[in-house]
Coordinates of C-alpha atoms and ligand atoms in Angstrom, one line a residue:
M2 CA -0.4 26.3 -23.8
E3 CA 2.9 25.8 -22.0
S4 CA 3.2 22.9 -19.6
Q5 CA 2.8 23.8 -15.9
T6 CA 5.8 23.4 -13.8
I7 CA 5.3 21.2 -10.8
S8 CA 6.5 20.9 -7.1
I9 CA 5.9 18.0 -5.0
V10 CA 6.2 18.2 -1.1
G11 CA 6.8 14.8 0.5
L12 CA 8.9 12.1 -1.0
G13 CA 7.1 9.0 0.0
Y14 CA 5.6 6.5 -2.5
V15 CA 2.9 8.8 -3.8
G16 CA 5.1 11.9 -4.1
L17 CA 8.1 10.3 -5.7
C18 CA 6.1 8.2 -8.0
T19 CA 4.0 11.3 -9.0
G20 CA 7.1 13.4 -9.7
V21 CA 8.8 10.7 -11.7
G22 CA 5.5 10.1 -13.6
F23 CA 5.2 13.8 -14.6
A24 CA 8.8 14.2 -15.5
S25 CA 8.6 11.0 -17.7
K26 CA 6.1 12.8 -19.8
G27 CA 8.2 15.9 -20.1
F28 CA 7.0 18.0 -17.2
S29 CA 9.5 19.9 -15.1
V30 CA 9.3 18.9 -11.5
I31 CA 11.0 20.0 -8.2
M32 CA 10.6 17.5 -5.4
V33 CA 10.7 18.7 -1.8
D34 CA 11.4 16.9 1.4
N35 CA 12.7 17.9 4.9
D36 CA 14.8 14.8 5.2
P37 CA 18.3 15.6 3.8
K38 CA 19.2 12.0 3.4
K39 CA 16.2 11.4 1.1
V40 CA 16.8 14.6 -0.9
T41 CA 20.6 13.7 -1.5
A42 CA 19.7 10.1 -2.4
V43 CA 17.0 11.2 -4.8
T44 CA 19.3 13.9 -6.4
K45 CA 21.8 11.1 -7.1
G46 CA 19.0 8.9 -8.6
I47 CA 18.8 6.4 -5.7
P48 CA 15.2 5.8 -4.7
P49 CA 14.6 5.6 -0.9
F50 CA 12.5 2.4 -1.4
H51 CA 12.2 -0.5 -3.8
E52 CA 9.7 -0.1 -6.5
P53 CA 9.8 -1.7 -10.0
D54 CA 10.9 0.9 -12.7
L55 CA 11.3 3.7 -10.2
E56 CA 15.0 3.7 -10.3
K57 CA 15.2 3.8 -14.1
L58 CA 12.7 6.7 -14.5
L59 CA 14.3 8.6 -11.5
Q60 CA 17.6 8.4 -13.1
E61 CA 16.3 9.4 -16.5
G62 CA 14.5 12.4 -15.0
I63 CA 17.5 13.6 -13.1
K64 CA 19.8 13.1 -16.1
S65 CA 17.5 15.1 -18.4
G66 CA 17.3 17.9 -15.8
L67 CA 13.4 17.7 -15.6
L68 CA 13.5 16.3 -12.2
K69 CA 15.2 18.0 -9.2
A70 CA 15.0 17.5 -5.4
T71 CA 15.5 20.1 -2.7
L72 CA 15.0 20.9 1.0
D73 CA 13.9 24.4 0.1
I74 CA 10.2 24.6 0.0
E75 CA 10.1 28.4 -0.7
Q76 CA 12.3 28.2 -3.7
A77 CA 10.3 25.2 -4.9
I78 CA 7.0 27.2 -4.7
K79 CA 8.5 30.3 -6.2
N80 CA 9.9 28.5 -9.2
T81 CA 6.7 26.4 -10.1
D82 CA 3.0 26.9 -11.0
V83 CA 1.5 24.0 -9.2
T84 CA 2.3 22.1 -5.9
F85 CA 1.1 18.7 -4.9
I86 CA 1.1 17.9 -1.1
T87 CA 2.1 14.3 -0.7
V88 CA 3.2 14.1 3.0
G89 CA 2.4 11.2 5.2
T90 CA -0.8 10.8 7.2
P91 CA -0.1 8.2 9.8
S92 CA -2.4 6.9 12.5
N93 CA -2.7 8.2 16.0
P94 CA -2.7 5.4 18.7
D95 CA -6.6 5.5 18.7
G96 CA -6.7 4.9 15.0
S97 CA -7.6 8.5 14.1
I98 CA -5.5 10.4 11.5
D99 CA -2.4 12.3 12.4
L100 CA -2.3 15.6 10.6
K101 CA 0.9 17.0 11.9
Q102 CA 2.8 16.8 8.6
I103 CA -0.1 18.1 6.7
K104 CA -0.4 21.2 9.0
S105 CA 3.2 22.0 9.0
C106 CA 3.4 21.6 5.2
A107 CA 0.4 23.8 4.6
T108 CA 1.9 26.5 6.9
E109 CA 5.3 26.5 5.0
I110 CA 3.5 26.6 1.7
S111 CA 1.4 29.5 3.0
K112 CA 4.5 31.4 4.0
A113 CA 6.0 30.8 0.6
L114 CA 2.8 32.0 -1.2
A115 CA 3.0 35.2 0.7
K116 CA 6.2 36.0 -1.3
K117 CA 4.7 35.1 -4.6
D118 CA 2.5 37.5 -6.8
K119 CA 1.7 34.8 -9.5
Y120 CA -1.4 32.5 -9.2
H121 CA -0.5 29.2 -7.7
L122 CA -2.4 26.0 -7.5
I123 CA -2.1 23.7 -4.4
I124 CA -3.3 20.2 -4.6
V125 CA -3.7 17.9 -1.6
K126 CA -2.9 14.5 -2.6
S127 CA -2.2 12.8 0.8
T128 CA -5.1 10.7 2.1
V129 CA -7.0 12.9 4.5
V130 CA -10.3 12.5 6.2
P131 CA -13.2 14.4 4.8
G132 CA -13.2 18.1 5.8
T133 CA -9.4 18.3 6.1
T134 CA -8.7 20.2 2.9
E135 CA -11.6 22.7 3.6
N136 CA -11.3 23.1 7.3
I137 CA -7.7 22.6 8.1
V138 CA -5.5 23.0 4.9
K139 CA -7.4 26.0 3.4
P140 CA -7.4 28.1 6.5
L141 CA -3.6 27.5 7.0
L142 CA -2.8 28.4 3.4
E143 CA -4.9 31.6 3.8
K144 CA -3.5 32.6 7.1
Y145 CA 0.1 33.3 6.3
S146 CA -0.2 34.1 2.5
N147 CA -2.8 36.7 3.2
K148 CA -4.6 35.4 0.1
K149 CA -7.9 33.8 -0.5
A150 CA -8.4 30.4 -2.0
G151 CA -10.1 30.7 -5.2
S152 CA -8.8 34.2 -6.0
G153 CA -5.3 34.4 -4.6
F154 CA -4.4 30.8 -5.2
G155 CA -6.1 27.6 -6.4
L156 CA -6.9 24.5 -4.3
C157 CA -7.9 20.9 -5.1
M158 CA -8.0 17.6 -3.5
N159 CA -6.9 14.8 -5.7
P160 CA -6.6 11.4 -4.2
E161 CA -4.0 8.8 -5.4
F162 CA -4.9 5.1 -5.9
L163 CA -1.5 3.5 -6.7
R164 CA -0.5 0.2 -5.4
E165 CA 2.9 -0.6 -4.1
G166 CA 4.9 -2.9 -6.3
S167 CA 3.1 -1.5 -9.3
A168 CA 3.2 2.2 -8.2
I169 CA 4.8 3.5 -11.5
F170 CA 2.5 1.5 -13.7
D171 CA -0.5 2.8 -11.7
T172 CA 0.7 6.5 -11.8
L173 CA 1.0 6.3 -15.6
H174 CA -2.1 4.3 -16.2
P175 CA -4.9 5.4 -13.7
D176 CA -8.4 3.9 -13.9
R177 CA -9.8 7.4 -13.3
I178 CA -8.8 10.8 -11.9
V179 CA -10.8 12.2 -9.0
I180 CA -10.6 16.0 -8.6
G181 CA -12.1 17.7 -5.8
E182 CA -12.2 21.5 -6.3
N183 CA -12.4 24.5 -4.2
D184 CA -13.5 26.5 -7.2
K185 CA -14.1 25.9 -11.0
E186 CA -10.8 27.5 -12.1
S187 CA -8.7 25.3 -9.8
G188 CA -10.5 22.2 -11.1
N189 CA -10.2 23.3 -14.7
L190 CA -6.4 23.8 -14.4
L191 CA -5.7 20.4 -12.8
H192 CA -8.1 18.7 -15.3
A193 CA -6.1 20.3 -18.2
M194 CA -2.7 19.2 -16.7
Y195 CA -3.9 15.6 -16.3
Q196 CA -5.4 15.5 -19.8
E197 CA -2.0 16.7 -21.0
L198 CA -0.5 13.8 -19.1
Y199 CA -3.0 11.0 -19.8
G200 CA -4.9 12.0 -22.9
K201 CA -8.6 12.4 -23.2
T202 CA -9.8 8.8 -22.6
T203 CA -9.2 8.6 -18.8
P204 CA -12.4 9.1 -16.9
F205 CA -12.6 12.2 -14.7
V206 CA -14.8 12.5 -11.5
R207 CA -15.1 16.3 -10.6
T208 CA -16.6 17.1 -7.3
N209 CA -16.2 19.1 -4.2
L210 CA -13.3 18.7 -1.6
P211 CA -14.9 16.4 1.1
T212 CA -16.5 14.1 -1.4
A213 CA -13.0 13.5 -3.2
E214 CA -11.4 12.8 0.3
L215 CA -14.2 10.3 1.0
I216 CA -13.8 8.6 -2.3
K217 CA -10.3 7.5 -1.4
Y218 CA -11.4 6.1 2.0
A219 CA -14.4 4.4 0.6
N220 CA -12.3 2.9 -2.2
N221 CA -9.8 1.3 0.2
A222 CA -12.4 0.3 2.7
F223 CA -14.3 -1.4 -0.2
L224 CA -11.2 -3.4 -1.2
A225 CA -10.4 -4.3 2.4
T226 CA -14.1 -5.5 2.7
K227 CA -13.7 -7.7 -0.4
I228 CA -10.7 -9.3 1.1
S229 CA -12.3 -9.9 4.6
Y230 CA -15.3 -11.2 2.8
I231 CA -13.4 -13.8 0.8
N232 CA -11.5 -14.7 3.9
T233 CA -14.7 -15.3 5.7
I234 CA -15.9 -17.6 3.0
A235 CA -12.4 -19.2 3.1
N236 CA -12.9 -20.0 6.8
I237 CA -16.2 -21.6 6.0
C238 CA -14.4 -23.6 3.3
E239 CA -12.0 -25.1 5.8
K240 CA -15.1 -26.7 7.6
I241 CA -16.6 -28.2 4.4
P242 CA -14.7 -31.3 3.0
S243 CA -13.6 -31.1 -0.7
T244 CA -14.2 -27.3 -1.1
D245 CA -11.6 -24.8 -2.1
I246 CA -11.7 -21.1 -1.9
T247 CA -9.7 -20.5 -5.1
V248 CA -12.4 -22.2 -7.1
V249 CA -15.1 -20.3 -5.1
S250 CA -13.3 -17.1 -6.0
Q251 CA -13.2 -18.0 -9.7
G252 CA -16.9 -18.8 -9.6
L253 CA -17.7 -15.4 -8.1
G254 CA -15.1 -13.4 -10.1
F255 CA -16.9 -14.1 -13.5
D256 CA -19.8 -12.3 -12.3
Q257 CA -19.2 -8.9 -13.8
R258 CA -20.9 -7.2 -10.8
I259 CA -18.2 -8.7 -8.5
N260 CA -15.2 -9.0 -10.8
P261 CA -12.1 -11.2 -10.1
Q262 CA -9.9 -8.8 -8.4
F263 CA -9.2 -8.6 -4.6
L264 CA -10.8 -12.1 -4.1
R265 CA -7.6 -13.8 -3.3
A266 CA -8.1 -15.4 0.2
G267 CA -5.2 -15.6 2.5
I268 CA -3.6 -14.5 5.7
G269 CA -5.1 -11.0 5.4
Y270 CA -4.2 -7.5 4.1
G271 CA -1.3 -5.4 5.3
G272 CA 0.5 -2.4 4.0
S273 CA 0.5 1.2 4.5
C274 CA -3.0 1.9 3.5
F275 CA -5.8 -0.5 4.2
P276 CA -5.3 -1.0 8.0
K277 CA -4.7 2.6 8.5
D278 CA -7.4 4.0 6.3
V279 CA -10.2 1.6 7.4
N280 CA -9.3 2.6 11.0
A281 CA -9.3 6.2 10.1
L282 CA -12.7 6.0 8.5
I283 CA -14.1 4.1 11.5
A284 CA -12.7 6.7 13.9
M285 CA -14.0 9.6 11.7
A286 CA -17.5 8.0 11.5
D287 CA -17.6 7.4 15.3
Q288 CA -16.8 11.1 15.7
V289 CA -19.6 12.2 13.4
G290 CA -22.0 9.8 15.3
Y291 CA -22.1 6.7 13.1
S292 CA -20.7 3.4 14.3
A293 CA -19.3 1.7 11.1
I294 CA -20.0 -1.8 12.3
L295 CA -19.4 -3.4 8.8
L296 CA -15.8 -1.8 8.8
K297 CA -15.0 -2.8 12.4
D298 CA -15.8 -6.4 11.5
V299 CA -13.7 -6.1 8.3
Q300 CA -10.7 -5.2 10.5
E301 CA -11.6 -7.9 13.0
V302 CA -11.7 -10.6 10.4
N303 CA -8.4 -9.4 9.1
E304 CA -6.7 -9.6 12.5
N305 CA -8.1 -13.1 13.0
Q306 CA -6.6 -14.5 9.8
A307 CA -3.1 -14.1 11.4
K308 CA -4.2 -15.8 14.6
H309 CA -6.0 -18.5 12.6
T310 CA -2.7 -19.2 10.7
V311 CA -0.8 -19.9 13.8
E312 CA -3.7 -22.1 15.1
I313 CA -3.3 -24.3 12.0
V314 CA 0.4 -24.7 12.9
Q315 CA -0.5 -25.5 16.5
K316 CA -3.2 -28.0 15.4
I317 CA -0.6 -29.9 13.5
L318 CA 2.5 -29.5 15.6
G319 CA 0.9 -29.3 19.1
E320 CA 3.4 -27.7 21.5
L321 CA 5.5 -25.1 19.7
V322 CA 8.4 -24.7 22.2
G323 CA 11.6 -25.5 20.4
K324 CA 9.9 -26.1 17.0
R325 CA 11.5 -24.5 14.0
I326 CA 9.2 -22.7 11.6
A327 CA 10.3 -21.6 8.2
I328 CA 8.7 -18.3 7.0
L329 CA 8.8 -17.7 3.2
G330 CA 8.3 -14.0 2.6
L331 CA 8.2 -11.1 5.1
A332 CA 7.1 -8.1 3.1
F333 CA 3.3 -7.1 3.2
K334 CA 3.1 -8.2 -0.5
P335 CA 5.6 -9.2 -3.3
D336 CA 7.7 -6.7 -5.2
T337 CA 8.2 -4.4 -2.3
D338 CA 10.4 -4.3 0.8
D339 CA 7.7 -2.6 2.8
M340 CA 7.0 -4.1 6.1
R341 CA 4.3 -1.8 7.3
E342 CA 1.5 -3.8 8.8
A343 CA 2.8 -7.0 7.1
R344 CA 1.0 -10.0 8.1
S345 CA 4.4 -11.6 8.9
I346 CA 4.5 -9.4 12.0
P347 CA 1.5 -10.7 14.0
I348 CA 2.2 -14.3 12.8
I349 CA 5.9 -14.4 13.7
N350 CA 5.3 -12.5 17.0
E351 CA 2.6 -15.1 18.0
L352 CA 4.8 -18.0 17.2
L353 CA 7.7 -16.5 19.1
N354 CA 5.4 -16.0 22.1
K355 CA 4.6 -19.7 21.9
G356 CA 8.2 -20.5 22.1
A357 CA 9.0 -21.4 18.4
T358 CA 12.2 -20.5 16.6
I359 CA 11.8 -18.7 13.3
T360 CA 14.0 -18.9 10.2
A361 CA 12.9 -16.5 7.5
Y362 CA 13.6 -15.6 3.9
D363 CA 12.5 -12.7 1.9
P364 CA 14.0 -11.8 -1.5
I365 CA 14.5 -8.0 -0.5
A366 CA 12.8 -7.2 2.8
H367 CA 15.5 -8.4 5.3
S368 CA 16.8 -5.0 6.2
S369 CA 13.4 -3.5 6.8
A370 CA 12.3 -6.6 8.6
F371 CA 15.4 -6.3 10.9
S372 CA 14.1 -3.1 12.1
V373 CA 10.9 -5.0 13.2
F374 CA 12.3 -8.3 14.5
G375 CA 15.9 -7.5 15.2
N376 CA 17.8 -10.6 16.1
K377 CA 14.6 -12.4 17.4
I378 CA 14.5 -14.4 14.1
N379 CA 17.1 -15.8 11.8
Y380 CA 17.4 -14.5 8.4
V381 CA 18.8 -16.7 5.6
N382 CA 19.6 -16.0 1.9
S383 CA 17.4 -18.5 0.0
A384 CA 14.1 -20.4 0.2
I385 CA 15.9 -23.7 0.4
S386 CA 18.1 -22.7 3.4
C387 CA 14.9 -21.5 5.1
L388 CA 13.4 -24.9 4.7
K389 CA 16.4 -26.8 6.1
D390 CA 15.5 -28.8 9.2
A391 CA 12.1 -26.9 9.7
D392 CA 9.1 -28.6 11.4
C393 CA 6.7 -26.5 9.4
C394 CA 6.8 -23.9 6.7
I395 CA 4.3 -20.9 6.2
L396 CA 4.1 -19.2 2.8
V397 CA 3.5 -15.6 3.9
T398 CA 4.3 -13.5 0.8
E399 CA 3.6 -14.8 -2.6
W400 CA 6.9 -13.9 -4.3
N401 CA 7.2 -15.2 -7.8
E402 CA 10.4 -17.3 -6.8
F403 CA 8.3 -19.2 -4.2
K404 CA 6.0 -20.3 -6.9
H405 CA 8.7 -22.4 -8.5
L406 CA 9.3 -24.6 -5.3
K407 CA 8.1 -28.2 -5.8
P408 CA 6.8 -30.6 -3.2
D409 CA 10.2 -32.4 -3.4
D410 CA 12.0 -29.2 -2.2
F411 CA 9.9 -29.3 1.0
K412 CA 10.3 -33.1 1.4
K413 CA 14.1 -33.1 0.8
H414 CA 15.0 -30.2 3.1
M415 CA 12.5 -30.0 6.0
K416 CA 12.7 -32.2 9.2
Q417 CA 9.0 -32.9 8.5
P418 CA 7.4 -31.7 5.2
I419 CA 4.5 -29.6 6.5
L420 CA 3.4 -26.7 4.4
I421 CA 0.8 -24.0 5.1
D422 CA 0.0 -22.0 2.1
G423 CA -1.0 -18.6 3.4
R424 CA -1.5 -17.1 -0.1
R425 CA -2.8 -19.9 -2.1
I426 CA -0.1 -20.2 -4.7
Y427 CA 0.4 -24.0 -4.7
N428 CA -1.8 -26.6 -6.3
P429 CA -3.3 -28.6 -3.5
T430 CA -3.8 -31.8 -5.4
E431 CA -0.1 -32.0 -6.4
Y432 CA 1.1 -31.0 -2.9
R433 CA -1.3 -33.2 -1.0
K434 CA 0.0 -36.2 -2.7
K435 CA 3.5 -35.7 -1.6
I436 CA 3.7 -33.7 1.7
Q437 CA 1.3 -32.5 4.5
F438 CA -0.3 -29.6 2.8
E439 CA -2.7 -27.1 4.5
A440 CA -3.9 -23.8 3.1
I441 CA -6.2 -21.0 3.9
G442 CA -9.6 -21.7 2.4
L443 CA -8.9 -25.4 1.6
G444 CA -11.5 -27.9 2.9
P445 CA -10.4 -31.1 4.4
I446 CA -10.0 -34.3 2.5
P447 CA -13.3 -36.1 2.8
Ligands
LIG30 C1 -3.7 -0.3 -1.7 C2 -4.7 0.1 -2.7 O1 -4.9 -1.0 -3.6 C3 -4.4 1.4 -3.5 O2 -5.3 1.7 -4.4 C4 -4.1 2.4 -2.4 O3 -3.7 3.6 -3.1 C5 -3.2 2.1 -1.4 O4 -3.6 0.7 -0.8 P1 -1.3 -1.4 -1.6 O5 -1.4 -1.3 -0.1 O6 0.0 -1.0 -2.2 O7 -2.4 -0.7 -2.3 O8 -1.5 -2.9 -2.1 P2 -2.6 -3.9 -2.6 O9 -2.2 -4.6 -3.8 O10 -3.9 -3.3 -2.6 O11 -2.7 -5.0 -1.4 C6 -3.0 -4.6 0.0 C7 -3.0 -5.8 0.8 O12 -4.1 -6.7 0.5 C8 -1.8 -6.7 0.7 O13 -1.3 -7.2 1.9 C9 -2.3 -8.0 -0.1 O14 -1.5 -9.1 0.0 C10 -3.7 -8.1 0.3 N1 -4.6 -8.7 -0.6 C11 -4.8 -8.1 -1.8 C12 -5.1 -9.8 -0.4 O15 -5.1 -10.4 0.7 N2 -6.1 -10.4 -1.3 C13 -6.4 -9.8 -2.5 O16 -7.2 -10.4 -3.3 C14 -5.8 -8.6 -2.8

């Protein structure tokens, strides 16, 4: 069987990584976006965001001719067999999902389908609340194309589980593939495509459209719950002398029913998915008549971790007016310049409100951080210059280079060597010997 040709609408993380992933395995891919700047950059092999291995694979794809980018959705549909919808689904102010981009994309695809005779498969890959593909996307696709889903064109929902910072790796090595199908033929076609891409060992879950949509939310909400759970235990540790959450996590993680992942306590989760998706699930549950109290608490615990971090600073320094705080790391996690919902934001804003001055260093996120903080904070070009003359330092993002700092670096450069480890990367025994060291989930010295 000849490989299907693919178009991808929406050049965010999911779209670009999916496109690059398919092209790296020999598929021909046309990527579409309505932002001319993005399309021009991608055509030149320049990724619009930082992601390990992305630039290399993008350039290889462009060079080999397998990857193309365009503004023209109609041509992209005409010249391919399969289209992935990967546009953004941001939050409305009330936490519910904003489907504007999904609706306009489905409308454009529908109009393009009207001009095409050949069978075409549409796959919703954007994160959308249960019912969206069936009740919003499908009717729109049918409306302008004058075709029926199932006979005139195929329709699937296929959520993506990639993590920023390892998006290419995750795209090429998924734990499983979830296919929600409108009809058997649509599901079979997508299943065959993925088997060509990943081989036969990757597990598949085939189901209906709303169940596939819910799996994505349930997945993210579960991981967020795991983090808020371990942060709850971390907060308890801080009240019990001689305890340490990192050891508690280890003890839990060896239980195969729990597993060690997502048990790192700290200042909380951020990023483009967890806060948004948990809110959307809560809002959707409220709408259908269930108050998801567990998930509401998960979000509250997360918000409180940032406040709690500032309280630790205040407990040590007292009045913060005029105090200089060094912030190591701004991005929501290492290996990305993404500032969406980064925990640095509530922490820094709260410190600024209390009159502190902030000096920050992040290896790559300064320009995205500038669009959040502007000139309200000072940006410096190394960890050591960040520490200079600071009254207190907060480790916010666990970049690898920060793991190489030694207690003496803090002692030598800071006005007073006080370190708060918000991501548990330093050894408390080593640090407590030489500087004032506090950390999320670290019990007091007895
Ligand atoms: C997440 C999901 O992992 C991914 O499957 C989904 O497709 C998108 O959302 P991402 O947001 O890129 O991916 O990052 P992830 O590695 O999951 O981390 C999210 C946040 O949780 C980060 O702020 C991270 O610092 C925090 N985190 C993660 C913890 O605080 N503790 C942990 O143990 C793990």
